[in-house]
């Protein structure tokens, strides 16, 4: 979280290379501009395939517990921003959610390869944390059908995961959004702005 | 978290390609064998440069809050397994830790590129969660000096980050280790086994 003053400083410093600490941001085709916060958040959700889902651990006396999970927010070209997960209660994350719904889901731009040589913690390498409630989806609902299509399209391997492990579909009901994609601190985005983004535009294209 | 039965099933299924759901694990040079749990955990810590650090959010009424951060567990060739971070209280993670030390740090093998076409949630694509206490390091200590060397070697850009943001060094004091690197559930590793690994062997080589 670096200030506009830091940006100005790095631009000035750029006049005298070589410069180890310079953090100039490459232009990335497809990545929304830093002024487009909701678009950037939705781009991160559409482009990534995995992230870290954090819950309140029942095994570890309420400690925060982050777990690597795959997810999908829609079939490519029809992403809606809501992350769906395919979890089993053999794993602590699903068990935690069934006891305490509070959760956050964290994504980084870094694994997409578009941050170039910028450090993963540099604020111009975007990072998104969606906080809310991790909800089990009724397997008989139409929402479960579309979530399954979204998940299995992005993660075809899931189709073959063993039935005996009782994988279930969960979603994050988003209550708060934390996005850093430039200098100057987190961008204020409401869940409504995030979820409504693109509804009146061409559908988001995901990879 | 898939069972040995699933492994057997996939091996049988491999006899009749093509097979979409087959999750055969490629052999990766340098990656320890699945039987070597502590070695695998230390390999993940040494190879990665960033992860997700989860805290109990003071801004969000105690929700778990995962944040993308850079870290280092040592200069290459001398990694010790303890993740050190360079954080500012302008960011919620450091503020949270100063109010409630409980934290977890989560790493995936996936961004290393060694999982190949295996899904990020497949248990053979390794994932590590270190849970414990996120502690501020005394800036005058020798520990701070070695942590800074470790951080700045892996993240040279940090040296140029603005002094006005008052970055401070934190470390995760590890109390619990959750590693999935194969079928059959998490591997039991104690913090001592993890931290002692390699002490009587050639030093771990990190990238």
mmCIF file with all atom_site columns, N, CA and C in Angstrom, chain A residues 1-3 6 21 50 52 54 56 60-62 64-66 70 86 90-92 102 104 106 110-111 119-122 129 155 157 160-161 165 176 178, chain B residues 1-3 6 21 50 52 54 56 60-62 64-66 70 86 90-92 102 104 106 110-111 119-122 129 155 157 160-161 165 176 178:
data_model
loop_
_atom_site.group_PDB
_atom_site.id
_atom_site.type_symbol
_atom_site.label_atom_id
_atom_site.label_alt_id
_atom_site.label_comp_id
_atom_site.label_asym_id
_atom_site.label_entity_id
_atom_site.label_seq_id
_atom_site.pdbx_PDB_ins_code
_atom_site.Cartn_x
_atom_site.Cartn_y
_atom_site.Cartn_z
_atom_site.occupancy
_atom_site.B_iso_or_equiv
_atom_site.pdbx_formal_charge
_atom_site.auth_seq_id
_atom_site.auth_comp_id
_atom_site.auth_asym_id
_atom_site.auth_atom_id
_atom_site.pdbx_PDB_model_num
ATOM 1   N N  . UNK A 1 1   ? 0.852   -1.175  0.000   1.00 0.00 ? 1   UNK A N  1
ATOM 2   C CA . UNK A 1 1   ? 0.000   0.000   0.000   1.00 0.00 ? 1   UNK A CA 1
ATOM 3   C C  . UNK A 1 1   ? 0.897   1.238   0.000   1.00 0.00 ? 1   UNK A C  1
ATOM 4   N N  . UNK A 1 2   ? 1.282   1.692   -1.172  1.00 0.00 ? 2   UNK A N  1
ATOM 5   C CA . UNK A 1 2   ? 2.230   2.796   -1.260  1.00 0.00 ? 2   UNK A CA 1
ATOM 6   C C  . UNK A 1 2   ? 1.507   4.046   -1.758  1.00 0.00 ? 2   UNK A C  1
ATOM 7   N N  . UNK A 1 3   ? 2.010   5.193   -1.388  1.00 0.00 ? 3   UNK A N  1
ATOM 8   C CA . UNK A 1 3   ? 1.294   6.442   -1.634  1.00 0.00 ? 3   UNK A CA 1
ATOM 9   C C  . UNK A 1 3   ? 1.559   7.008   -3.027  1.00 0.00 ? 3   UNK A C  1
ATOM 10  N N  . UNK A 1 6   ? 5.001   8.128   -3.427  1.00 0.00 ? 6   UNK A N  1
ATOM 11  C CA . UNK A 1 6   ? 5.980   7.105   -3.779  1.00 0.00 ? 6   UNK A CA 1
ATOM 12  C C  . UNK A 1 6   ? 6.024   6.910   -5.290  1.00 0.00 ? 6   UNK A C  1
ATOM 13  N N  . UNK A 1 21  ? 15.342  -0.568  -7.271  1.00 0.00 ? 21  UNK A N  1
ATOM 14  C CA . UNK A 1 21  ? 14.086  -0.513  -6.537  1.00 0.00 ? 21  UNK A CA 1
ATOM 15  C C  . UNK A 1 21  ? 12.907  -0.041  -7.384  1.00 0.00 ? 21  UNK A C  1
ATOM 16  N N  . UNK A 1 50  ? -7.527  -20.678 -8.722  1.00 0.00 ? 50  UNK A N  1
ATOM 17  C CA . UNK A 1 50  ? -7.383  -21.123 -7.336  1.00 0.00 ? 50  UNK A CA 1
ATOM 18  C C  . UNK A 1 50  ? -7.076  -19.908 -6.463  1.00 0.00 ? 50  UNK A C  1
ATOM 19  N N  . UNK A 1 52  ? -6.846  -18.781 -1.825  1.00 0.00 ? 52  UNK A N  1
ATOM 20  C CA . UNK A 1 52  ? -6.774  -19.268 -0.443  1.00 0.00 ? 52  UNK A CA 1
ATOM 21  C C  . UNK A 1 52  ? -8.069  -18.887 0.281   1.00 0.00 ? 52  UNK A C  1
ATOM 22  N N  . UNK A 1 54  ? -10.014 -18.805 3.724   1.00 0.00 ? 54  UNK A N  1
ATOM 23  C CA . UNK A 1 54  ? -9.690  -18.776 5.152   1.00 0.00 ? 54  UNK A CA 1
ATOM 24  C C  . UNK A 1 54  ? -10.959 -18.882 5.978   1.00 0.00 ? 54  UNK A C  1
ATOM 25  N N  . UNK A 1 56  ? -12.505 -19.831 10.248  1.00 0.00 ? 56  UNK A N  1
ATOM 26  C CA . UNK A 1 56  ? -12.182 -19.866 11.672  1.00 0.00 ? 56  UNK A CA 1
ATOM 27  C C  . UNK A 1 56  ? -12.045 -21.344 12.036  1.00 0.00 ? 56  UNK A C  1
ATOM 28  N N  . UNK A 1 60  ? -8.305  -25.758 15.569  1.00 0.00 ? 60  UNK A N  1
ATOM 29  C CA . UNK A 1 60  ? -7.212  -24.984 16.167  1.00 0.00 ? 60  UNK A CA 1
ATOM 30  C C  . UNK A 1 60  ? -7.751  -23.816 17.003  1.00 0.00 ? 60  UNK A C  1
ATOM 31  N N  . UNK A 1 61  ? -8.770  -24.104 17.793  1.00 0.00 ? 61  UNK A N  1
ATOM 32  C CA . UNK A 1 61  ? -9.292  -23.148 18.793  1.00 0.00 ? 61  UNK A CA 1
ATOM 33  C C  . UNK A 1 61  ? -9.576  -21.761 18.230  1.00 0.00 ? 61  UNK A C  1
ATOM 34  N N  . UNK A 1 62  ? -10.128 -21.708 17.031  1.00 0.00 ? 62  UNK A N  1
ATOM 35  C CA . UNK A 1 62  ? -10.555 -20.407 16.508  1.00 0.00 ? 62  UNK A CA 1
ATOM 36  C C  . UNK A 1 62  ? -9.487  -19.636 15.755  1.00 0.00 ? 62  UNK A C  1
ATOM 37  N N  . UNK A 1 64  ? -7.305  -18.360 12.597  1.00 0.00 ? 64  UNK A N  1
ATOM 38  C CA . UNK A 1 64  ? -7.650  -18.247 11.178  1.00 0.00 ? 64  UNK A CA 1
ATOM 39  C C  . UNK A 1 64  ? -6.898  -19.321 10.406  1.00 0.00 ? 64  UNK A C  1
ATOM 40  N N  . UNK A 1 65  ? -7.573  -20.019 9.517   1.00 0.00 ? 65  UNK A N  1
ATOM 41  C CA . UNK A 1 65  ? -6.949  -21.141 8.806   1.00 0.00 ? 65  UNK A CA 1
ATOM 42  C C  . UNK A 1 65  ? -7.150  -20.976 7.298   1.00 0.00 ? 65  UNK A C  1
ATOM 43  N N  . UNK A 1 66  ? -6.062  -20.721 6.587   1.00 0.00 ? 66  UNK A N  1
ATOM 44  C CA . UNK A 1 66  ? -6.120  -20.548 5.127   1.00 0.00 ? 66  UNK A CA 1
ATOM 45  C C  . UNK A 1 66  ? -5.835  -21.866 4.430   1.00 0.00 ? 66  UNK A C  1
ATOM 46  N N  . UNK A 1 70  ? -9.457  -24.740 -5.286  1.00 0.00 ? 70  UNK A N  1
ATOM 47  C CA . UNK A 1 70  ? -9.855  -24.336 -6.631  1.00 0.00 ? 70  UNK A CA 1
ATOM 48  C C  . UNK A 1 70  ? -11.242 -23.719 -6.550  1.00 0.00 ? 70  UNK A C  1
ATOM 49  N N  . UNK A 1 86  ? -15.733 -26.634 -4.496  1.00 0.00 ? 86  UNK A N  1
ATOM 50  C CA . UNK A 1 86  ? -16.113 -28.043 -4.459  1.00 0.00 ? 86  UNK A CA 1
ATOM 51  C C  . UNK A 1 86  ? -15.300 -28.659 -3.337  1.00 0.00 ? 86  UNK A C  1
ATOM 52  N N  . UNK A 1 90  ? -13.978 -34.057 4.594   1.00 0.00 ? 90  UNK A N  1
ATOM 53  C CA . UNK A 1 90  ? -12.730 -34.713 4.975   1.00 0.00 ? 90  UNK A CA 1
ATOM 54  C C  . UNK A 1 90  ? -11.645 -33.655 5.182   1.00 0.00 ? 90  UNK A C  1
ATOM 55  N N  . UNK A 1 91  ? -11.882 -32.458 4.653   1.00 0.00 ? 91  UNK A N  1
ATOM 56  C CA . UNK A 1 91  ? -10.934 -31.357 4.725   1.00 0.00 ? 91  UNK A CA 1
ATOM 57  C C  . UNK A 1 91  ? -11.452 -30.339 5.757   1.00 0.00 ? 91  UNK A C  1
ATOM 58  N N  . UNK A 1 92  ? -10.544 -29.695 6.516   1.00 0.00 ? 92  UNK A N  1
ATOM 59  C CA . UNK A 1 92  ? -11.029 -28.831 7.611   1.00 0.00 ? 92  UNK A CA 1
ATOM 60  C C  . UNK A 1 92  ? -11.857 -27.629 7.150   1.00 0.00 ? 92  UNK A C  1
ATOM 61  N N  . UNK A 1 102 ? -18.164 -17.596 8.746   1.00 0.00 ? 102 UNK A N  1
ATOM 62  C CA . UNK A 1 102 ? -17.279 -16.474 8.403   1.00 0.00 ? 102 UNK A CA 1
ATOM 63  C C  . UNK A 1 102 ? -16.039 -16.956 7.644   1.00 0.00 ? 102 UNK A C  1
ATOM 64  N N  . UNK A 1 104 ? -12.931 -15.767 4.309   1.00 0.00 ? 104 UNK A N  1
ATOM 65  C CA . UNK A 1 104 ? -12.476 -14.846 3.260   1.00 0.00 ? 104 UNK A CA 1
ATOM 66  C C  . UNK A 1 104 ? -11.770 -15.645 2.184   1.00 0.00 ? 104 UNK A C  1
ATOM 67  N N  . UNK A 1 106 ? -8.984  -15.205 -0.975  1.00 0.00 ? 106 UNK A N  1
ATOM 68  C CA . UNK A 1 106 ? -7.911  -14.287 -1.373  1.00 0.00 ? 106 UNK A CA 1
ATOM 69  C C  . UNK A 1 106 ? -7.273  -14.703 -2.689  1.00 0.00 ? 106 UNK A C  1
ATOM 70  N N  . UNK A 1 110 ? -0.365  -12.211 -9.085  1.00 0.00 ? 110 UNK A N  1
ATOM 71  C CA . UNK A 1 110 ? 0.983   -12.716 -9.364  1.00 0.00 ? 110 UNK A CA 1
ATOM 72  C C  . UNK A 1 110 ? 1.020   -14.024 -10.164 1.00 0.00 ? 110 UNK A C  1
ATOM 73  N N  . UNK A 1 111 ? 0.222   -15.033 -9.772  1.00 0.00 ? 111 UNK A N  1
ATOM 74  C CA . UNK A 1 111 ? 0.310   -16.294 -10.529 1.00 0.00 ? 111 UNK A CA 1
ATOM 75  C C  . UNK A 1 111 ? -0.198  -16.192 -11.970 1.00 0.00 ? 111 UNK A C  1
ATOM 76  N N  . UNK A 1 119 ? 7.309   -7.059  -7.478  1.00 0.00 ? 119 UNK A N  1
ATOM 77  C CA . UNK A 1 119 ? 7.187   -7.955  -6.322  1.00 0.00 ? 119 UNK A CA 1
ATOM 78  C C  . UNK A 1 119 ? 5.712   -8.278  -6.041  1.00 0.00 ? 119 UNK A C  1
ATOM 79  N N  . UNK A 1 120 ? 5.430   -9.524  -5.592  1.00 0.00 ? 120 UNK A N  1
ATOM 80  C CA . UNK A 1 120 ? 4.030   -9.887  -5.298  1.00 0.00 ? 120 UNK A CA 1
ATOM 81  C C  . UNK A 1 120 ? 3.365   -8.977  -4.259  1.00 0.00 ? 120 UNK A C  1
ATOM 82  N N  . UNK A 1 121 ? 4.160   -8.366  -3.374  1.00 0.00 ? 121 UNK A N  1
ATOM 83  C CA . UNK A 1 121 ? 3.564   -7.481  -2.350  1.00 0.00 ? 121 UNK A CA 1
ATOM 84  C C  . UNK A 1 121 ? 3.459   -6.031  -2.831  1.00 0.00 ? 121 UNK A C  1
ATOM 85  N N  . UNK A 1 122 ? 4.071   -5.715  -3.958  1.00 0.00 ? 122 UNK A N  1
ATOM 86  C CA . UNK A 1 122 ? 3.958   -4.355  -4.513  1.00 0.00 ? 122 UNK A CA 1
ATOM 87  C C  . UNK A 1 122 ? 2.480   -4.067  -4.796  1.00 0.00 ? 122 UNK A C  1
ATOM 88  N N  . UNK A 1 129 ? -9.270  -9.572  -1.639  1.00 0.00 ? 129 UNK A N  1
ATOM 89  C CA . UNK A 1 129 ? -9.818  -10.418 -0.579  1.00 0.00 ? 129 UNK A CA 1
ATOM 90  C C  . UNK A 1 129 ? -11.322 -10.170 -0.490  1.00 0.00 ? 129 UNK A C  1
ATOM 91  N N  . UNK A 1 155 ? -12.356 -26.808 -14.100 1.00 0.00 ? 155 UNK A N  1
ATOM 92  C CA . UNK A 1 155 ? -11.592 -27.854 -13.396 1.00 0.00 ? 155 UNK A CA 1
ATOM 93  C C  . UNK A 1 155 ? -12.113 -29.227 -13.810 1.00 0.00 ? 155 UNK A C  1
ATOM 94  N N  . UNK A 1 157 ? -10.988 -32.049 -14.018 1.00 0.00 ? 157 UNK A N  1
ATOM 95  C CA . UNK A 1 157 ? -10.571 -33.177 -13.182 1.00 0.00 ? 157 UNK A CA 1
ATOM 96  C C  . UNK A 1 157 ? -11.577 -33.473 -12.060 1.00 0.00 ? 157 UNK A C  1
ATOM 97  N N  . UNK A 1 160 ? -14.111 -36.404 -11.964 1.00 0.00 ? 160 UNK A N  1
ATOM 98  C CA . UNK A 1 160 ? -13.690 -37.768 -11.630 1.00 0.00 ? 160 UNK A CA 1
ATOM 99  C C  . UNK A 1 160 ? -13.339 -37.959 -10.164 1.00 0.00 ? 160 UNK A C  1
ATOM 100 N N  . UNK A 1 161 ? -13.523 -36.938 -9.349  1.00 0.00 ? 161 UNK A N  1
ATOM 101 C CA . UNK A 1 161 ? -13.162 -37.089 -7.932  1.00 0.00 ? 161 UNK A CA 1
ATOM 102 C C  . UNK A 1 161 ? -14.128 -38.062 -7.263  1.00 0.00 ? 161 UNK A C  1
ATOM 103 N N  . UNK A 1 165 ? -16.086 -39.421 -1.280  1.00 0.00 ? 165 UNK A N  1
ATOM 104 C CA . UNK A 1 165 ? -15.587 -38.295 -0.488  1.00 0.00 ? 165 UNK A CA 1
ATOM 105 C C  . UNK A 1 165 ? -16.646 -37.209 -0.295  1.00 0.00 ? 165 UNK A C  1
ATOM 106 N N  . UNK A 1 176 ? -17.862 -8.010  2.037   1.00 0.00 ? 176 UNK A N  1
ATOM 107 C CA . UNK A 1 176 ? -16.849 -6.951  2.053   1.00 0.00 ? 176 UNK A CA 1
ATOM 108 C C  . UNK A 1 176 ? -15.789 -7.256  1.011   1.00 0.00 ? 176 UNK A C  1
ATOM 109 N N  . UNK A 1 178 ? -11.907 -6.158  -0.411  1.00 0.00 ? 178 UNK A N  1
ATOM 110 C CA . UNK A 1 178 ? -10.629 -5.471  -0.172  1.00 0.00 ? 178 UNK A CA 1
ATOM 111 C C  . UNK A 1 178 ? -9.798  -5.659  -1.429  1.00 0.00 ? 178 UNK A C  1
ATOM 112 N N  . UNK B 2 1   ? -8.005  -34.190 -0.656  1.00 0.00 ? 1   UNK B N  1
ATOM 113 C CA . UNK B 2 1   ? -7.650  -35.226 0.288   1.00 0.00 ? 1   UNK B CA 1
ATOM 114 C C  . UNK B 2 1   ? -8.275  -36.530 -0.206  1.00 0.00 ? 1   UNK B C  1
ATOM 115 N N  . UNK B 2 2   ? -7.565  -37.228 -1.056  1.00 0.00 ? 2   UNK B N  1
ATOM 116 C CA . UNK B 2 2   ? -8.127  -38.424 -1.673  1.00 0.00 ? 2   UNK B CA 1
ATOM 117 C C  . UNK B 2 2   ? -7.449  -39.654 -1.077  1.00 0.00 ? 2   UNK B C  1
ATOM 118 N N  . UNK B 2 3   ? -8.168  -40.756 -1.094  1.00 0.00 ? 3   UNK B N  1
ATOM 119 C CA . UNK B 2 3   ? -7.701  -41.939 -0.379  1.00 0.00 ? 3   UNK B CA 1
ATOM 120 C C  . UNK B 2 3   ? -6.757  -42.798 -1.217  1.00 0.00 ? 3   UNK B C  1
ATOM 121 N N  . UNK B 2 6   ? -8.426  -44.346 -4.032  1.00 0.00 ? 6   UNK B N  1
ATOM 122 C CA . UNK B 2 6   ? -8.555  -43.523 -5.241  1.00 0.00 ? 6   UNK B CA 1
ATOM 123 C C  . UNK B 2 6   ? -7.291  -43.647 -6.099  1.00 0.00 ? 6   UNK B C  1
ATOM 124 N N  . UNK B 2 21  ? -10.071 -37.725 -16.301 1.00 0.00 ? 21  UNK B N  1
ATOM 125 C CA . UNK B 2 21  ? -10.000 -37.496 -14.861 1.00 0.00 ? 21  UNK B CA 1
ATOM 126 C C  . UNK B 2 21  ? -8.703  -37.991 -14.235 1.00 0.00 ? 21  UNK B C  1
ATOM 127 N N  . UNK B 2 50  ? 5.861   -15.851 -2.160  1.00 0.00 ? 50  UNK B N  1
ATOM 128 C CA . UNK B 2 50  ? 4.685   -15.167 -1.605  1.00 0.00 ? 50  UNK B CA 1
ATOM 129 C C  . UNK B 2 50  ? 3.671   -16.211 -1.155  1.00 0.00 ? 50  UNK B C  1
ATOM 130 N N  . UNK B 2 52  ? -0.388  -16.463 1.347   1.00 0.00 ? 52  UNK B N  1
ATOM 131 C CA . UNK B 2 52  ? -1.515  -15.738 1.937   1.00 0.00 ? 52  UNK B CA 1
ATOM 132 C C  . UNK B 2 52  ? -1.424  -15.845 3.458   1.00 0.00 ? 52  UNK B C  1
ATOM 133 N N  . UNK B 2 54  ? -3.179  -15.087 6.917   1.00 0.00 ? 54  UNK B N  1
ATOM 134 C CA . UNK B 2 54  ? -4.538  -14.878 7.429   1.00 0.00 ? 54  UNK B CA 1
ATOM 135 C C  . UNK B 2 54  ? -4.494  -14.489 8.901   1.00 0.00 ? 54  UNK B C  1
ATOM 136 N N  . UNK B 2 56  ? -7.042  -12.597 12.281  1.00 0.00 ? 56  UNK B N  1
ATOM 137 C CA . UNK B 2 56  ? -8.393  -12.326 12.781  1.00 0.00 ? 56  UNK B CA 1
ATOM 138 C C  . UNK B 2 56  ? -8.612  -10.819 12.582  1.00 0.00 ? 56  UNK B C  1
ATOM 139 N N  . UNK B 2 60  ? -13.172 -6.217  10.573  1.00 0.00 ? 60  UNK B N  1
ATOM 140 C CA . UNK B 2 60  ? -14.356 -6.973  10.141  1.00 0.00 ? 60  UNK B CA 1
ATOM 141 C C  . UNK B 2 60  ? -14.854 -7.910  11.248  1.00 0.00 ? 60  UNK B C  1
ATOM 142 N N  . UNK B 2 61  ? -14.895 -7.372  12.453  1.00 0.00 ? 61  UNK B N  1
ATOM 143 C CA . UNK B 2 61  ? -15.515 -8.059  13.606  1.00 0.00 ? 61  UNK B CA 1
ATOM 144 C C  . UNK B 2 61  ? -15.041 -9.493  13.803  1.00 0.00 ? 61  UNK B C  1
ATOM 145 N N  . UNK B 2 62  ? -13.759 -9.722  13.618  1.00 0.00 ? 62  UNK B N  1
ATOM 146 C CA . UNK B 2 62  ? -13.221 -11.043 13.924  1.00 0.00 ? 62  UNK B CA 1
ATOM 147 C C  . UNK B 2 62  ? -13.286 -12.052 12.793  1.00 0.00 ? 62  UNK B C  1
ATOM 148 N N  . UNK B 2 64  ? -12.043 -14.117 9.535   1.00 0.00 ? 64  UNK B N  1
ATOM 149 C CA . UNK B 2 64  ? -10.687 -14.467 9.089   1.00 0.00 ? 64  UNK B CA 1
ATOM 150 C C  . UNK B 2 64  ? -10.363 -13.631 7.846   1.00 0.00 ? 64  UNK B C  1
ATOM 151 N N  . UNK B 2 65  ? -9.185  -13.047 7.801   1.00 0.00 ? 65  UNK B N  1
ATOM 152 C CA . UNK B 2 65  ? -8.834  -12.142 6.691   1.00 0.00 ? 65  UNK B CA 1
ATOM 153 C C  . UNK B 2 65  ? -7.507  -12.569 6.080   1.00 0.00 ? 65  UNK B C  1
ATOM 154 N N  . UNK B 2 66  ? -7.557  -13.073 4.850   1.00 0.00 ? 66  UNK B N  1
ATOM 155 C CA . UNK B 2 66  ? -6.343  -13.495 4.146   1.00 0.00 ? 66  UNK B CA 1
ATOM 156 C C  . UNK B 2 66  ? -5.800  -12.365 3.287   1.00 0.00 ? 66  UNK B C  1
ATOM 157 N N  . UNK B 2 70  ? 4.512   -11.032 0.522   1.00 0.00 ? 70  UNK B N  1
ATOM 158 C CA . UNK B 2 70  ? 5.799   -11.640 0.199   1.00 0.00 ? 70  UNK B CA 1
ATOM 159 C C  . UNK B 2 70  ? 6.454   -12.086 1.497   1.00 0.00 ? 70  UNK B C  1
ATOM 160 N N  . UNK B 2 86  ? 7.584   -8.401  5.737   1.00 0.00 ? 86  UNK B N  1
ATOM 161 C CA . UNK B 2 86  ? 7.905   -6.969  5.809   1.00 0.00 ? 86  UNK B CA 1
ATOM 162 C C  . UNK B 2 86  ? 6.584   -6.237  5.636   1.00 0.00 ? 86  UNK B C  1
ATOM 163 N N  . UNK B 2 90  ? -0.136  0.375   7.784   1.00 0.00 ? 90  UNK B N  1
ATOM 164 C CA . UNK B 2 90  ? -1.087  0.972   6.841   1.00 0.00 ? 90  UNK B CA 1
ATOM 165 C C  . UNK B 2 90  ? -1.977  -0.137  6.266   1.00 0.00 ? 90  UNK B C  1
ATOM 166 N N  . UNK B 2 91  ? -1.522  -1.361  6.390   1.00 0.00 ? 91  UNK B N  1
ATOM 167 C CA . UNK B 2 91  ? -2.231  -2.521  5.861   1.00 0.00 ? 91  UNK B CA 1
ATOM 168 C C  . UNK B 2 91  ? -2.885  -3.280  7.032   1.00 0.00 ? 91  UNK B C  1
ATOM 169 N N  . UNK B 2 92  ? -4.084  -3.848  6.818   1.00 0.00 ? 92  UNK B N  1
ATOM 170 C CA . UNK B 2 92  ? -4.790  -4.453  7.960   1.00 0.00 ? 92  UNK B CA 1
ATOM 171 C C  . UNK B 2 92  ? -4.074  -5.625  8.626   1.00 0.00 ? 92  UNK B C  1
ATOM 172 N N  . UNK B 2 102 ? -2.865  -14.487 16.541  1.00 0.00 ? 102 UNK B N  1
ATOM 173 C CA . UNK B 2 102 ? -3.183  -15.737 15.849  1.00 0.00 ? 102 UNK B CA 1
ATOM 174 C C  . UNK B 2 102 ? -3.207  -15.530 14.333  1.00 0.00 ? 102 UNK B C  1
ATOM 175 N N  . UNK B 2 104 ? -2.336  -17.644 10.209  1.00 0.00 ? 104 UNK B N  1
ATOM 176 C CA . UNK B 2 104 ? -1.821  -18.782 9.445   1.00 0.00 ? 104 UNK B CA 1
ATOM 177 C C  . UNK B 2 104 ? -1.244  -18.281 8.139   1.00 0.00 ? 104 UNK B C  1
ATOM 178 N N  . UNK B 2 106 ? -0.256  -19.603 4.221   1.00 0.00 ? 106 UNK B N  1
ATOM 179 C CA . UNK B 2 106 ? -0.627  -20.686 3.312   1.00 0.00 ? 106 UNK B CA 1
ATOM 180 C C  . UNK B 2 106 ? 0.148   -20.583 1.995   1.00 0.00 ? 106 UNK B C  1
ATOM 181 N N  . UNK B 2 110 ? 1.291   -24.921 -6.653  1.00 0.00 ? 110 UNK B N  1
ATOM 182 C CA . UNK B 2 110 ? 0.817   -24.626 -8.004  1.00 0.00 ? 110 UNK B CA 1
ATOM 183 C C  . UNK B 2 110 ? 1.594   -23.492 -8.708  1.00 0.00 ? 110 UNK B C  1
ATOM 184 N N  . UNK B 2 111 ? 1.812   -22.348 -8.021  1.00 0.00 ? 111 UNK B N  1
ATOM 185 C CA . UNK B 2 111 ? 2.506   -21.263 -8.742  1.00 0.00 ? 111 UNK B CA 1
ATOM 186 C C  . UNK B 2 111 ? 3.959   -21.579 -9.077  1.00 0.00 ? 111 UNK B C  1
ATOM 187 N N  . UNK B 2 119 ? -4.856  -30.405 -11.124 1.00 0.00 ? 119 UNK B N  1
ATOM 188 C CA . UNK B 2 119 ? -5.646  -29.310 -10.572 1.00 0.00 ? 119 UNK B CA 1
ATOM 189 C C  . UNK B 2 119 ? -5.019  -28.797 -9.269  1.00 0.00 ? 119 UNK B C  1
ATOM 190 N N  . UNK B 2 120 ? -5.113  -27.464 -9.027  1.00 0.00 ? 120 UNK B N  1
ATOM 191 C CA . UNK B 2 120 ? -4.523  -26.915 -7.790  1.00 0.00 ? 120 UNK B CA 1
ATOM 192 C C  . UNK B 2 120 ? -5.100  -27.531 -6.513  1.00 0.00 ? 120 UNK B C  1
ATOM 193 N N  . UNK B 2 121 ? -6.338  -28.043 -6.576  1.00 0.00 ? 121 UNK B N  1
ATOM 194 C CA . UNK B 2 121 ? -6.933  -28.656 -5.375  1.00 0.00 ? 121 UNK B CA 1
ATOM 195 C C  . UNK B 2 121 ? -6.631  -30.155 -5.270  1.00 0.00 ? 121 UNK B C  1
ATOM 196 N N  . UNK B 2 122 ? -6.080  -30.735 -6.330  1.00 0.00 ? 122 UNK B N  1
ATOM 197 C CA . UNK B 2 122 ? -5.698  -32.150 -6.275  1.00 0.00 ? 122 UNK B CA 1
ATOM 198 C C  . UNK B 2 122 ? -4.666  -32.327 -5.150  1.00 0.00 ? 122 UNK B C  1
ATOM 199 N N  . UNK B 2 129 ? -0.109  -25.195 5.179   1.00 0.00 ? 129 UNK B N  1
ATOM 200 C CA . UNK B 2 129 ? -0.585  -24.107 6.034   1.00 0.00 ? 129 UNK B CA 1
ATOM 201 C C  . UNK B 2 129 ? 0.153   -24.179 7.365   1.00 0.00 ? 129 UNK B C  1
ATOM 202 N N  . UNK B 2 155 ? 13.586  -10.389 -2.235  1.00 0.00 ? 155 UNK B N  1
ATOM 203 C CA . UNK B 2 155 ? 12.686  -9.310  -2.677  1.00 0.00 ? 155 UNK B CA 1
ATOM 204 C C  . UNK B 2 155 ? 13.457  -7.996  -2.732  1.00 0.00 ? 155 UNK B C  1
ATOM 205 N N  . UNK B 2 157 ? 13.285  -5.392  -4.297  1.00 0.00 ? 157 UNK B N  1
ATOM 206 C CA . UNK B 2 157 ? 12.479  -4.170  -4.399  1.00 0.00 ? 157 UNK B CA 1
ATOM 207 C C  . UNK B 2 157 ? 12.163  -3.573  -3.025  1.00 0.00 ? 157 UNK B C  1
ATOM 208 N N  . UNK B 2 160 ? 13.799  -0.435  -1.452  1.00 0.00 ? 160 UNK B N  1
ATOM 209 C CA . UNK B 2 160 ? 13.432  0.912   -1.881  1.00 0.00 ? 160 UNK B CA 1
ATOM 210 C C  . UNK B 2 160 ? 12.051  1.350   -1.414  1.00 0.00 ? 160 UNK B C  1
ATOM 211 N N  . UNK B 2 161 ? 11.380  0.513   -0.632  1.00 0.00 ? 161 UNK B N  1
ATOM 212 C CA . UNK B 2 161 ? 10.030  0.890   -0.188  1.00 0.00 ? 161 UNK B CA 1
ATOM 213 C C  . UNK B 2 161 ? 10.110  2.059   0.785   1.00 0.00 ? 161 UNK B C  1
ATOM 214 N N  . UNK B 2 165 ? 6.431   4.741   5.347   1.00 0.00 ? 165 UNK B N  1
ATOM 215 C CA . UNK B 2 165 ? 5.385   3.742   5.583   1.00 0.00 ? 165 UNK B CA 1
ATOM 216 C C  . UNK B 2 165 ? 5.709   2.825   6.765   1.00 0.00 ? 165 UNK B C  1
ATOM 217 N N  . UNK B 2 176 ? 1.525   -25.153 14.503  1.00 0.00 ? 176 UNK B N  1
ATOM 218 C CA . UNK B 2 176 ? 0.831   -26.283 13.883  1.00 0.00 ? 176 UNK B CA 1
ATOM 219 C C  . UNK B 2 176 ? 1.131   -26.299 12.390  1.00 0.00 ? 176 UNK B C  1
ATOM 220 N N  . UNK B 2 178 ? 0.008   -28.034 8.647   1.00 0.00 ? 178 UNK B N  1
ATOM 221 C CA . UNK B 2 178 ? -0.973  -28.782 7.855   1.00 0.00 ? 178 UNK B CA 1
ATOM 222 C C  . UNK B 2 178 ? -0.387  -28.922 6.459   1.00 0.00 ? 178 UNK B C  1
#
